[in-house]
Amino acid sequence: MKPSDPILLFDSGVGGLSVLAELRKTLPDAPVIYAADLAALPYGEKSEAEIAARVPALLGRMVERFSPRLVTIACNTASTIALASVRGALDVPVVGTVPAIKPAAALTKTGTIGLLGTAATIRQAYVDNLESEFANGKKLLRHATPELVAAAEAKLRGEPVPVGAIESAVAGLRSQAGGENIDTVVLACTHFPLVATELADQFGGDVSFVDGAKGIARRIAYLTQGHGFTRETSDFMVATGDPDRLQTLMPALETYGLAEIRAF
Ligand code: DGL
């Protein structure tokens, strides 16, 4: 392995940037390629079969092209559906994203936790298993919020965040039986920390948010202990779909240390 071998950080869209932000704090010198499957966004509205077929094949081609030292699936939807098959298909270490139910269960005082995710994520057995393992005796209320994925994408393009998207996400949890007791919310989609400020304003001050980004950054640091890191070129984003349509993202990408968008 060469010190310039990148870490490949993958998401359907810009959500993985919330993970990249934490990774930058933990490993500022690590070269990163940020990969977005924008041609297939949103994953959350797709079937399990579509995700299970698409993600391992796409990551296989990306690994061939970029020879990363490690792949991170910075996407709850893809991880809860396809993590095992991606690991089986690739011969590099793969870090996944797991809805942060365990830290939320440790944090809640009321015992009522909200979970916002994509429609595909919230119906996964993976989430049921996390709930029974870590939130036994607590109440976990789930709500699917595809509109927050679109809201985060809009925000990163410099467009206004649609207020209705934020209101309906919060109402979707609060209106469930016992929803008024929620004091901790799991942001189980990597897009959602990008609109955390808007969500916090709408929820009111007594709610804490948890997501997996810090844990992922720690895991990557652990798996790359002792590695050398050198950046031979600037970090960049590689995206499926038409990169010309994505130029409005450039100012935001630059704040994450990504210098250009390349087509994949
Ligand atoms: N960012 C992704 C996640 O963490 C999914 C967004 C989408 O493509 O629907 O689940």
mmCIF file of C-alpha atoms and ligand atoms in Angstrom:
data_model
loop_
_atom_site.group_PDB
_atom_site.id
_atom_site.type_symbol
_atom_site.label_atom_id
_atom_site.label_comp_id
_atom_site.label_asym_id
_atom_site.label_seq_id
_atom_site.Cartn_x
_atom_site.Cartn_y
_atom_site.Cartn_z
ATOM 1 C CA MET A 1 0.000 0.000 0.000
ATOM 2 C CA LYS A 2 1.190 3.517 -0.843
ATOM 3 C CA PRO A 3 0.718 6.549 1.464
ATOM 4 C CA SER A 4 -1.258 8.180 -1.348
ATOM 5 C CA ASP A 5 -3.808 5.333 -1.532
ATOM 6 C CA PRO A 6 -7.157 6.974 -0.771
ATOM 7 C CA ILE A 7 -9.991 6.183 1.543
ATOM 8 C CA LEU A 8 -13.123 5.833 -0.588
ATOM 9 C CA LEU A 9 -16.170 7.317 1.113
ATOM 10 C CA PHE A 10 -19.403 6.328 -0.595
ATOM 11 C CA ASP A 11 -23.007 7.538 -0.418
ATOM 12 C CA SER A 12 -25.932 7.928 -2.782
ATOM 13 C CA GLY A 13 -25.503 11.711 -2.647
ATOM 14 C CA VAL A 14 -24.059 14.422 -0.407
ATOM 15 C CA GLY A 15 -25.014 12.735 2.891
ATOM 16 C CA GLY A 16 -21.605 11.140 3.333
ATOM 17 C CA LEU A 17 -20.162 14.636 3.697
ATOM 18 C CA SER A 18 -21.422 14.551 7.299
ATOM 19 C CA VAL A 19 -19.085 11.577 7.774
ATOM 20 C CA LEU A 20 -16.278 13.222 5.826
ATOM 21 C CA ALA A 21 -16.442 16.211 8.205
ATOM 22 C CA GLU A 22 -15.705 13.914 11.169
ATOM 23 C CA LEU A 23 -13.046 12.007 9.246
ATOM 24 C CA ARG A 24 -11.248 15.286 8.472
ATOM 25 C CA LYS A 25 -11.077 16.044 12.209
ATOM 26 C CA THR A 26 -9.741 12.578 13.034
ATOM 27 C CA LEU A 27 -7.396 11.985 10.067
ATOM 28 C CA PRO A 28 -6.739 15.367 8.435
ATOM 29 C CA ASP A 29 -3.934 14.023 6.238
ATOM 30 C CA ALA A 30 -5.811 11.038 4.817
ATOM 31 C CA PRO A 31 -6.432 11.314 1.070
ATOM 32 C CA VAL A 32 -10.136 10.842 0.354
ATOM 33 C CA ILE A 33 -12.187 10.175 -2.740
ATOM 34 C CA TYR A 34 -15.816 11.024 -2.093
ATOM 35 C CA ALA A 35 -18.042 8.866 -4.290
ATOM 36 C CA ALA A 36 -21.720 9.661 -4.858
ATOM 37 C CA ASP A 37 -24.175 7.542 -6.808
ATOM 38 C CA LEU A 38 -26.200 10.583 -7.806
ATOM 39 C CA ALA A 39 -27.630 8.809 -10.845
ATOM 40 C CA ALA A 40 -29.526 6.521 -8.455
ATOM 41 C CA LEU A 41 -30.376 8.985 -5.641
ATOM 42 C CA PRO A 42 -32.501 8.512 -3.560
ATOM 43 C CA TYR A 43 -31.636 5.004 -2.380
ATOM 44 C CA GLY A 44 -34.286 5.222 0.311
ATOM 45 C CA GLU A 45 -37.109 4.941 -2.220
ATOM 46 C CA LYS A 46 -35.617 1.873 -3.928
ATOM 47 C CA SER A 47 -36.273 -1.784 -3.265
ATOM 48 C CA GLU A 48 -33.920 -4.039 -1.329
ATOM 49 C CA ALA A 49 -33.262 -5.961 -4.564
ATOM 50 C CA GLU A 50 -32.207 -2.816 -6.433
ATOM 51 C CA ILE A 51 -29.796 -1.704 -3.680
ATOM 52 C CA ALA A 52 -28.444 -5.221 -3.190
ATOM 53 C CA ALA A 53 -27.681 -5.515 -6.908
ATOM 54 C CA ARG A 54 -26.368 -2.003 -7.510
ATOM 55 C CA VAL A 55 -24.114 -1.158 -4.569
ATOM 56 C CA PRO A 56 -21.690 -4.130 -4.563
ATOM 57 C CA ALA A 57 -21.292 -3.946 -8.349
ATOM 58 C CA LEU A 58 -20.682 -0.182 -8.365
ATOM 59 C CA LEU A 59 -18.247 -0.334 -5.449
ATOM 60 C CA GLY A 60 -16.434 -3.203 -7.154
ATOM 61 C CA ARG A 61 -15.842 -0.996 -10.213
ATOM 62 C CA MET A 62 -14.803 1.956 -8.060
ATOM 63 C CA VAL A 63 -12.292 -0.148 -6.146
ATOM 64 C CA GLU A 64 -10.828 -1.369 -9.441
ATOM 65 C CA ARG A 65 -10.502 2.206 -10.690
ATOM 66 C CA PHE A 66 -9.173 3.931 -7.553
ATOM 67 C CA SER A 67 -7.441 1.165 -5.507
ATOM 68 C CA PRO A 68 -8.521 2.561 -2.129
ATOM 69 C CA ARG A 69 -6.948 1.258 1.076
ATOM 70 C CA LEU A 70 -10.401 1.150 2.683
ATOM 71 C CA VAL A 71 -14.017 1.686 1.649
ATOM 72 C CA THR A 72 -16.594 3.379 3.865
ATOM 73 C CA ILE A 73 -20.256 3.078 3.025
ATOM 74 C CA ALA A 74 -21.365 6.414 4.472
ATOM 75 C CA CYS A 75 -25.007 5.535 3.907
ATOM 76 C CA ASN A 76 -27.376 3.812 6.319
ATOM 77 C CA THR A 77 -29.647 2.568 3.541
ATOM 78 C CA ALA A 78 -26.879 0.853 1.581
ATOM 79 C CA SER A 79 -25.219 -0.456 4.760
ATOM 80 C CA THR A 80 -28.323 -1.959 6.347
ATOM 81 C CA ILE A 81 -29.132 -3.748 3.081
ATOM 82 C CA ALA A 82 -25.823 -4.535 1.387
ATOM 83 C CA LEU A 83 -22.924 -4.325 3.860
ATOM 84 C CA ALA A 84 -22.388 -8.080 4.083
ATOM 85 C CA SER A 85 -22.431 -8.585 0.326
ATOM 86 C CA VAL A 86 -20.117 -5.621 -0.272
ATOM 87 C CA ARG A 87 -17.669 -7.113 2.235
ATOM 88 C CA GLY A 88 -17.920 -10.439 0.427
ATOM 89 C CA ALA A 89 -17.297 -8.828 -2.949
ATOM 90 C CA LEU A 90 -14.318 -6.587 -2.093
ATOM 91 C CA ASP A 91 -10.847 -7.468 -0.933
ATOM 92 C CA VAL A 92 -10.328 -4.207 1.011
ATOM 93 C CA PRO A 93 -11.680 -3.451 4.506
ATOM 94 C CA VAL A 94 -15.214 -2.049 4.424
ATOM 95 C CA VAL A 95 -16.648 0.174 7.166
ATOM 96 C CA GLY A 96 -20.435 0.502 7.235
ATOM 97 C CA THR A 97 -22.880 2.918 8.817
ATOM 98 C CA VAL A 98 -25.175 1.619 11.507
ATOM 99 C CA PRO A 99 -28.143 3.602 12.884
ATOM 100 C CA ALA A 100 -26.879 4.987 16.211
ATOM 101 C CA ILE A 101 -29.511 3.263 18.389
ATOM 102 C CA LYS A 102 -26.985 2.110 20.986
ATOM 103 C CA PRO A 103 -25.680 5.592 21.915
ATOM 104 C CA ALA A 104 -29.234 6.964 21.781
ATOM 105 C CA ALA A 105 -30.409 4.324 24.268
ATOM 106 C CA ALA A 106 -27.563 5.303 26.601
ATOM 107 C CA LEU A 107 -28.493 8.985 26.321
ATOM 108 C CA THR A 108 -32.283 9.050 26.646
ATOM 109 C CA LYS A 109 -33.720 10.031 30.016
ATOM 110 C CA THR A 110 -37.379 9.664 29.113
ATOM 111 C CA GLY A 111 -36.822 6.240 27.522
ATOM 112 C CA THR A 112 -38.457 7.391 24.282
ATOM 113 C CA ILE A 113 -36.201 7.630 21.234
ATOM 114 C CA GLY A 114 -37.133 8.891 17.784
ATOM 115 C CA LEU A 115 -35.474 7.552 14.660
ATOM 116 C CA LEU A 116 -35.502 9.368 11.337
ATOM 117 C CA GLY A 117 -34.293 7.412 8.322
ATOM 118 C CA THR A 118 -35.156 6.587 4.767
ATOM 119 C CA ALA A 119 -38.155 4.377 4.038
ATOM 120 C CA ALA A 120 -35.810 1.551 3.056
ATOM 121 C CA THR A 121 -33.729 1.835 6.241
ATOM 122 C CA ILE A 122 -36.530 1.962 8.769
ATOM 123 C CA ARG A 123 -38.076 -1.296 7.526
ATOM 124 C CA GLN A 124 -34.832 -3.318 7.723
ATOM 125 C CA ALA A 125 -34.458 -6.300 10.054
ATOM 126 C CA TYR A 126 -31.029 -4.811 10.776
ATOM 127 C CA VAL A 127 -32.813 -1.972 12.620
ATOM 128 C CA ASP A 128 -35.141 -4.421 14.428
ATOM 129 C CA ASN A 129 -32.063 -6.286 15.634
ATOM 130 C CA LEU A 130 -30.358 -3.113 16.878
ATOM 131 C CA GLU A 131 -33.566 -2.169 18.669
ATOM 132 C CA SER A 132 -33.904 -5.489 20.460
ATOM 133 C CA GLU A 133 -30.201 -5.641 21.297
ATOM 134 C CA PHE A 134 -29.660 -2.092 22.515
ATOM 135 C CA ALA A 135 -33.031 -0.438 23.152
ATOM 136 C CA ASN A 136 -34.765 -3.202 25.018
ATOM 137 C CA GLY A 137 -37.167 -1.631 27.515
ATOM 138 C CA LYS A 138 -37.105 1.703 25.660
ATOM 139 C CA LYS A 139 -39.616 2.964 23.152
ATOM 140 C CA LEU A 140 -38.249 3.504 19.628
ATOM 141 C CA LEU A 141 -40.497 5.475 17.287
ATOM 142 C CA ARG A 142 -39.457 5.382 13.621
ATOM 143 C CA HIS A 143 -40.392 7.735 10.817
ATOM 144 C CA ALA A 144 -39.372 7.740 7.153
ATOM 145 C CA THR A 145 -38.391 11.177 5.846
ATOM 146 C CA PRO A 146 -37.300 11.117 2.181
ATOM 147 C CA GLU A 147 -38.034 14.846 2.069
ATOM 148 C CA LEU A 148 -35.054 15.458 4.372
ATOM 149 C CA VAL A 149 -32.744 13.820 1.815
ATOM 150 C CA ALA A 150 -33.962 16.311 -0.791
ATOM 151 C CA ALA A 151 -33.704 19.142 1.769
ATOM 152 C CA ALA A 152 -30.049 18.321 2.512
ATOM 153 C CA GLU A 153 -29.210 18.067 -1.191
ATOM 154 C CA ALA A 154 -30.882 21.467 -1.751
ATOM 155 C CA LYS A 155 -29.025 23.080 1.152
ATOM 156 C CA LEU A 156 -25.651 21.921 -0.171
ATOM 157 C CA ARG A 157 -26.494 23.394 -3.573
ATOM 158 C CA GLY A 158 -27.074 26.736 -1.881
ATOM 159 C CA GLU A 159 -30.859 26.556 -2.228
ATOM 160 C CA PRO A 160 -33.261 27.304 0.630
ATOM 161 C CA VAL A 161 -34.150 24.378 2.882
ATOM 162 C CA PRO A 162 -37.891 23.688 2.413
ATOM 163 C CA VAL A 163 -39.512 24.474 5.762
ATOM 164 C CA GLY A 164 -42.321 21.975 5.119
ATOM 165 C CA ALA A 165 -39.810 19.116 4.927
ATOM 166 C CA ILE A 166 -38.473 19.936 8.375
ATOM 167 C CA GLU A 167 -41.938 20.435 9.878
ATOM 168 C CA SER A 168 -43.292 17.168 8.525
ATOM 169 C CA ALA A 169 -40.238 15.200 9.695
ATOM 170 C CA VAL A 170 -40.708 16.447 13.252
ATOM 171 C CA ALA A 171 -44.504 16.051 13.157
ATOM 172 C CA GLY A 172 -44.074 12.464 11.908
ATOM 173 C CA LEU A 173 -42.371 11.557 15.188
ATOM 174 C CA ARG A 174 -44.204 13.851 17.594
ATOM 175 C CA SER A 175 -47.652 12.745 16.374
ATOM 176 C CA GLN A 176 -47.039 9.061 17.168
ATOM 177 C CA ALA A 177 -48.336 7.661 20.471
ATOM 178 C CA GLY A 178 -45.823 8.736 23.129
ATOM 179 C CA GLY A 179 -44.028 11.025 20.648
ATOM 180 C CA GLU A 180 -44.258 13.980 23.010
ATOM 181 C CA ASN A 181 -41.762 12.159 25.293
ATOM 182 C CA ILE A 182 -38.988 11.916 22.691
ATOM 183 C CA ASP A 183 -35.799 13.445 24.083
ATOM 184 C CA THR A 184 -33.267 11.771 21.755
ATOM 185 C CA VAL A 185 -33.421 11.406 17.986
ATOM 186 C CA VAL A 186 -31.294 9.040 15.919
ATOM 187 C CA LEU A 187 -30.395 10.604 12.580
ATOM 188 C CA ALA A 188 -30.274 7.271 10.736
ATOM 189 C CA CYS A 189 -29.446 8.742 7.353
ATOM 190 C CA THR A 190 -26.155 10.478 6.701
ATOM 191 C CA HIS A 191 -27.959 13.314 4.921
ATOM 192 C CA PHE A 192 -29.796 14.395 8.062
ATOM 193 C CA PRO A 193 -26.919 15.855 10.133
ATOM 194 C CA LEU A 194 -26.560 18.338 7.264
ATOM 195 C CA VAL A 195 -29.950 19.797 8.294
ATOM 196 C CA ALA A 196 -29.508 19.243 12.052
ATOM 197 C CA THR A 197 -29.724 22.955 12.844
ATOM 198 C CA GLU A 198 -33.087 23.216 11.107
ATOM 199 C CA LEU A 199 -34.315 20.051 12.839
ATOM 200 C CA ALA A 200 -33.143 21.276 16.249
ATOM 201 C CA ASP A 201 -35.017 24.566 15.796
ATOM 202 C CA GLN A 202 -38.195 22.706 14.919
ATOM 203 C CA PHE A 203 -37.944 20.087 17.696
ATOM 204 C CA GLY A 204 -37.172 22.649 20.387
ATOM 205 C CA GLY A 205 -34.224 22.720 22.755
ATOM 206 C CA ASP A 206 -34.870 19.626 24.852
ATOM 207 C CA VAL A 207 -34.011 17.066 22.148
ATOM 208 C CA SER A 208 -30.530 15.620 21.490
ATOM 209 C CA PHE A 209 -29.446 14.157 18.163
ATOM 210 C CA VAL A 210 -27.134 11.217 17.615
ATOM 211 C CA ASP A 211 -25.614 9.921 14.417
ATOM 212 C CA GLY A 212 -22.870 7.500 13.476
ATOM 213 C CA ALA A 213 -20.294 9.871 11.991
ATOM 214 C CA LYS A 214 -17.897 10.109 14.939
ATOM 215 C CA GLY A 215 -17.980 6.341 15.453
ATOM 216 C CA ILE A 216 -17.212 5.755 11.782
ATOM 217 C CA ALA A 217 -14.272 8.163 11.878
ATOM 218 C CA ARG A 218 -12.937 6.359 14.962
ATOM 219 C CA ARG A 219 -13.328 2.977 13.241
ATOM 220 C CA ILE A 220 -11.470 4.187 10.136
ATOM 221 C CA ALA A 221 -8.678 5.552 12.338
ATOM 222 C CA TYR A 222 -8.449 2.208 14.119
ATOM 223 C CA LEU A 223 -8.301 0.223 10.882
ATOM 224 C CA THR A 224 -5.617 2.500 9.433
ATOM 225 C CA GLN A 225 -3.434 2.684 12.553
ATOM 226 C CA GLY A 226 0.224 2.883 11.556
ATOM 227 C CA HIS A 227 -0.579 3.809 7.932
ATOM 228 C CA GLY A 228 1.292 6.639 6.223
ATOM 229 C CA PHE A 229 -0.817 9.312 4.522
ATOM 230 C CA THR A 230 0.284 11.612 1.703
ATOM 231 C CA ARG A 231 -1.911 13.598 -0.618
ATOM 232 C CA GLU A 232 -0.455 13.537 -4.153
ATOM 233 C CA THR A 233 -3.446 15.278 -5.728
ATOM 234 C CA SER A 234 -6.279 17.268 -4.199
ATOM 235 C CA ASP A 235 -9.184 15.213 -2.895
ATOM 236 C CA PHE A 236 -12.165 15.133 -5.235
ATOM 237 C CA MET A 237 -15.695 13.863 -5.683
ATOM 238 C CA VAL A 238 -16.546 11.220 -8.223
ATOM 239 C CA ALA A 239 -20.201 10.942 -9.187
ATOM 240 C CA THR A 240 -22.430 8.849 -11.379
ATOM 241 C CA GLY A 241 -24.787 10.838 -13.580
ATOM 242 C CA ASP A 242 -24.027 14.078 -15.385
ATOM 243 C CA PRO A 243 -21.297 16.006 -13.485
ATOM 244 C CA ASP A 244 -22.148 19.235 -15.333
ATOM 245 C CA ARG A 245 -25.483 19.328 -13.534
ATOM 246 C CA LEU A 246 -23.618 19.185 -10.221
ATOM 247 C CA GLN A 247 -21.499 22.295 -10.493
ATOM 248 C CA THR A 248 -23.793 24.152 -8.069
ATOM 249 C CA LEU A 249 -22.408 21.798 -5.400
ATOM 250 C CA MET A 250 -18.840 23.021 -5.851
ATOM 251 C CA PRO A 251 -18.819 25.834 -3.243
ATOM 252 C CA ALA A 252 -20.067 23.401 -0.576
ATOM 253 C CA LEU A 253 -17.672 20.652 -1.661
ATOM 254 C CA GLU A 254 -14.738 23.023 -1.358
ATOM 255 C CA THR A 255 -15.567 23.571 2.313
ATOM 256 C CA TYR A 256 -15.081 19.803 2.760
ATOM 257 C CA GLY A 257 -11.721 19.909 0.961
ATOM 258 C CA LEU A 258 -12.986 18.455 -2.322
ATOM 259 C CA ALA A 259 -11.517 20.314 -5.289
ATOM 260 C CA GLU A 260 -13.504 18.997 -8.253
ATOM 261 C CA ILE A 261 -16.257 16.676 -9.455
ATOM 262 C CA ARG A 262 -15.310 13.891 -11.841
ATOM 263 C CA ALA A 263 -17.677 11.680 -13.780
ATOM 264 C CA PHE A 264 -17.804 7.964 -13.061
HETATM 265 N N1 DGL B 1 -27.609 9.046 2.815
HETATM 266 C C1 DGL B 1 -28.345 7.851 2.715
HETATM 267 C C2 DGL B 1 -28.521 7.144 4.054
HETATM 268 O O1 DGL B 1 -27.710 7.318 4.941
HETATM 269 C C3 DGL B 1 -29.585 7.720 1.888
HETATM 270 C C4 DGL B 1 -30.192 8.818 1.128
HETATM 271 C C5 DGL B 1 -30.975 8.272 -0.031
HETATM 272 O O2 DGL B 1 -30.336 8.034 -1.063
HETATM 273 O O3 DGL B 1 -32.198 8.044 0.093
HETATM 274 O O4 DGL B 1 -29.431 6.389 4.241
#
